[in-house]
Amino acid sequence: MNSTQTAVVATLTVRVPINAAGSLADGATTVVERIDAVDRLEEATVRGLNPALNETTVDLRVRLVLTATPVDERPDATTVRNELEDGVGIKAVEDVRTDTIETADADRPPTQTASVVD
């Protein structure tokens, strides 16, 4: 069975604890990478900071890839927003855009195309 992965570009507001290791950007990306639905974080750009007493909120523009799902169950932008909002440390999710990445079944060999050489 083929599956798909969903590429997502979104703006997130992330809570980073005061004692987080590394820089604020490192702490923010760690929060995003821990979300169950996220397979990998490909890019993160810090867009703003808001320090508070026990945490700093970081506004990030991210490009990430969600875990694979069956082709007939690909998530829409609302579902993706909800999955990201469910992540611990995520304060807000805005401007979600999705794109589907087709992935082949590991048990099936890749499709081969023949080429003609003159």
mmCIF file of C-alpha atoms in Angstrom:
data_model
loop_
_atom_site.group_PDB
_atom_site.id
_atom_site.type_symbol
_atom_site.label_atom_id
_atom_site.label_comp_id
_atom_site.label_asym_id
_atom_site.label_seq_id
_atom_site.Cartn_x
_atom_site.Cartn_y
_atom_site.Cartn_z
ATOM 1 C CA MET A 1 0.000 0.000 0.000
ATOM 2 C CA ASN A 2 1.311 3.447 -0.860
ATOM 3 C CA SER A 3 1.383 6.144 1.750
ATOM 4 C CA THR A 4 1.821 9.868 1.739
ATOM 5 C CA GLN A 5 3.636 12.331 3.890
ATOM 6 C CA THR A 6 2.367 15.838 4.280
ATOM 7 C CA ALA A 7 4.745 18.769 3.993
ATOM 8 C CA VAL A 8 3.579 21.719 6.067
ATOM 9 C CA VAL A 9 4.559 25.363 6.151
ATOM 10 C CA ALA A 10 3.118 27.162 9.163
ATOM 11 C CA THR A 11 3.687 29.941 11.652
ATOM 12 C CA LEU A 12 3.833 28.663 15.230
ATOM 13 C CA THR A 13 4.068 30.362 18.587
ATOM 14 C CA VAL A 14 6.066 28.060 20.845
ATOM 15 C CA ARG A 15 6.652 28.215 24.605
ATOM 16 C CA VAL A 16 10.321 27.710 25.431
ATOM 17 C CA PRO A 17 11.122 27.135 29.134
ATOM 18 C CA ILE A 18 13.690 29.437 30.722
ATOM 19 C CA ASN A 19 15.997 26.480 31.501
ATOM 20 C CA ALA A 20 15.908 25.005 27.966
ATOM 21 C CA ALA A 21 19.306 23.908 26.688
ATOM 22 C CA GLY A 22 20.931 25.843 23.849
ATOM 23 C CA SER A 23 19.617 28.989 22.209
ATOM 24 C CA LEU A 24 15.971 30.041 22.067
ATOM 25 C CA ALA A 25 15.856 28.808 18.472
ATOM 26 C CA ASP A 26 17.180 25.402 19.614
ATOM 27 C CA GLY A 27 14.596 25.236 22.382
ATOM 28 C CA ALA A 28 11.767 26.186 20.017
ATOM 29 C CA THR A 29 12.763 23.625 17.397
ATOM 30 C CA THR A 30 13.022 20.930 20.074
ATOM 31 C CA VAL A 31 9.422 21.679 21.130
ATOM 32 C CA VAL A 32 8.244 21.313 17.507
ATOM 33 C CA GLU A 33 10.249 18.123 16.900
ATOM 34 C CA ARG A 34 8.590 16.483 19.936
ATOM 35 C CA ILE A 35 5.090 16.756 18.458
ATOM 36 C CA ASP A 36 3.846 13.216 17.769
ATOM 37 C CA ALA A 37 2.570 14.066 14.275
ATOM 38 C CA VAL A 38 5.920 15.530 13.156
ATOM 39 C CA ASP A 39 8.298 13.204 11.308
ATOM 40 C CA ARG A 40 10.987 15.811 10.749
ATOM 41 C CA LEU A 41 11.550 19.537 10.917
ATOM 42 C CA GLU A 42 13.218 20.757 7.733
ATOM 43 C CA GLU A 43 13.489 24.479 8.366
ATOM 44 C CA ALA A 44 12.688 26.940 11.145
ATOM 45 C CA THR A 45 13.040 30.712 11.090
ATOM 46 C CA VAL A 46 12.609 32.796 14.236
ATOM 47 C CA ARG A 47 10.194 35.655 13.516
ATOM 48 C CA GLY A 48 9.798 37.098 17.006
ATOM 49 C CA LEU A 49 10.412 36.683 20.744
ATOM 50 C CA ASN A 50 8.332 37.546 23.797
ATOM 51 C CA PRO A 51 10.098 37.034 27.141
ATOM 52 C CA ALA A 52 8.037 36.305 30.266
ATOM 53 C CA LEU A 53 8.756 35.269 33.842
ATOM 54 C CA ASN A 54 8.961 31.468 33.383
ATOM 55 C CA GLU A 55 9.130 31.069 29.620
ATOM 56 C CA THR A 56 9.830 32.842 26.394
ATOM 57 C CA THR A 57 7.450 32.523 23.495
ATOM 58 C CA VAL A 58 9.072 32.255 20.104
ATOM 59 C CA ASP A 59 7.273 32.884 16.823
ATOM 60 C CA LEU A 60 8.605 30.486 14.191
ATOM 61 C CA ARG A 61 7.989 30.010 10.505
ATOM 62 C CA VAL A 62 8.520 26.290 9.982
ATOM 63 C CA ARG A 63 8.637 23.773 7.179
ATOM 64 C CA LEU A 64 8.115 20.264 8.474
ATOM 65 C CA VAL A 65 6.978 16.855 7.327
ATOM 66 C CA LEU A 66 4.280 14.907 9.129
ATOM 67 C CA THR A 67 4.437 11.153 9.697
ATOM 68 C CA ALA A 68 3.241 8.991 6.804
ATOM 69 C CA THR A 69 -0.450 8.209 6.411
ATOM 70 C CA PRO A 70 -2.315 5.962 3.956
ATOM 71 C CA VAL A 71 -3.054 7.721 0.664
ATOM 72 C CA ASP A 72 -6.799 7.818 1.305
ATOM 73 C CA GLU A 73 -6.323 9.447 4.739
ATOM 74 C CA ARG A 74 -4.236 12.496 3.887
ATOM 75 C CA PRO A 75 -4.910 15.309 6.336
ATOM 76 C CA ASP A 76 -6.313 18.676 5.335
ATOM 77 C CA ALA A 77 -5.072 22.013 6.711
ATOM 78 C CA THR A 78 -7.612 21.981 9.582
ATOM 79 C CA THR A 79 -6.527 18.513 10.694
ATOM 80 C CA VAL A 80 -2.866 19.518 10.503
ATOM 81 C CA ARG A 81 -3.566 22.672 12.527
ATOM 82 C CA ASN A 82 -5.291 20.563 15.212
ATOM 83 C CA GLU A 83 -2.430 18.049 15.334
ATOM 84 C CA LEU A 84 0.137 20.824 15.732
ATOM 85 C CA GLU A 85 -1.966 22.625 18.379
ATOM 86 C CA ASP A 86 -2.094 19.389 20.393
ATOM 87 C CA GLY A 87 1.690 19.478 20.790
ATOM 88 C CA VAL A 88 3.036 20.266 24.244
ATOM 89 C CA GLY A 89 4.468 23.775 24.247
ATOM 90 C CA ILE A 90 2.553 24.999 21.195
ATOM 91 C CA LYS A 91 0.686 28.177 22.062
ATOM 92 C CA ALA A 92 -0.711 29.083 18.616
ATOM 93 C CA VAL A 93 -0.730 27.830 15.028
ATOM 94 C CA GLU A 94 -1.339 30.203 12.134
ATOM 95 C CA ASP A 95 -1.167 30.229 8.347
ATOM 96 C CA VAL A 96 -1.013 26.469 7.719
ATOM 97 C CA ARG A 97 -0.279 25.349 4.155
ATOM 98 C CA THR A 98 0.027 21.699 3.206
ATOM 99 C CA ASP A 99 1.417 19.736 0.290
ATOM 100 C CA THR A 100 1.406 15.972 -0.247
ATOM 101 C CA ILE A 101 4.582 13.938 -0.741
ATOM 102 C CA GLU A 102 3.991 10.502 -2.274
ATOM 103 C CA THR A 103 6.023 7.699 -0.738
ATOM 104 C CA ALA A 104 6.288 4.162 -2.081
ATOM 105 C CA ASP A 105 5.545 1.015 -0.168
ATOM 106 C CA ALA A 106 8.765 -0.507 1.164
ATOM 107 C CA ASP A 107 7.657 -4.003 0.092
ATOM 108 C CA ARG A 108 7.076 -3.044 -3.536
ATOM 109 C CA PRO A 109 9.990 -2.372 -5.911
ATOM 110 C CA PRO A 110 10.136 1.092 -7.454
ATOM 111 C CA THR A 111 8.544 1.637 -10.823
ATOM 112 C CA GLN A 112 11.113 1.524 -13.608
ATOM 113 C CA THR A 113 10.886 3.395 -16.871
ATOM 114 C CA ALA A 114 12.683 2.327 -20.009
ATOM 115 C CA SER A 115 14.638 4.793 -22.056
ATOM 116 C CA VAL A 116 15.675 4.502 -25.658
ATOM 117 C CA VAL A 117 19.212 5.441 -26.596
ATOM 118 C CA ASP A 118 19.912 6.357 -30.233
#
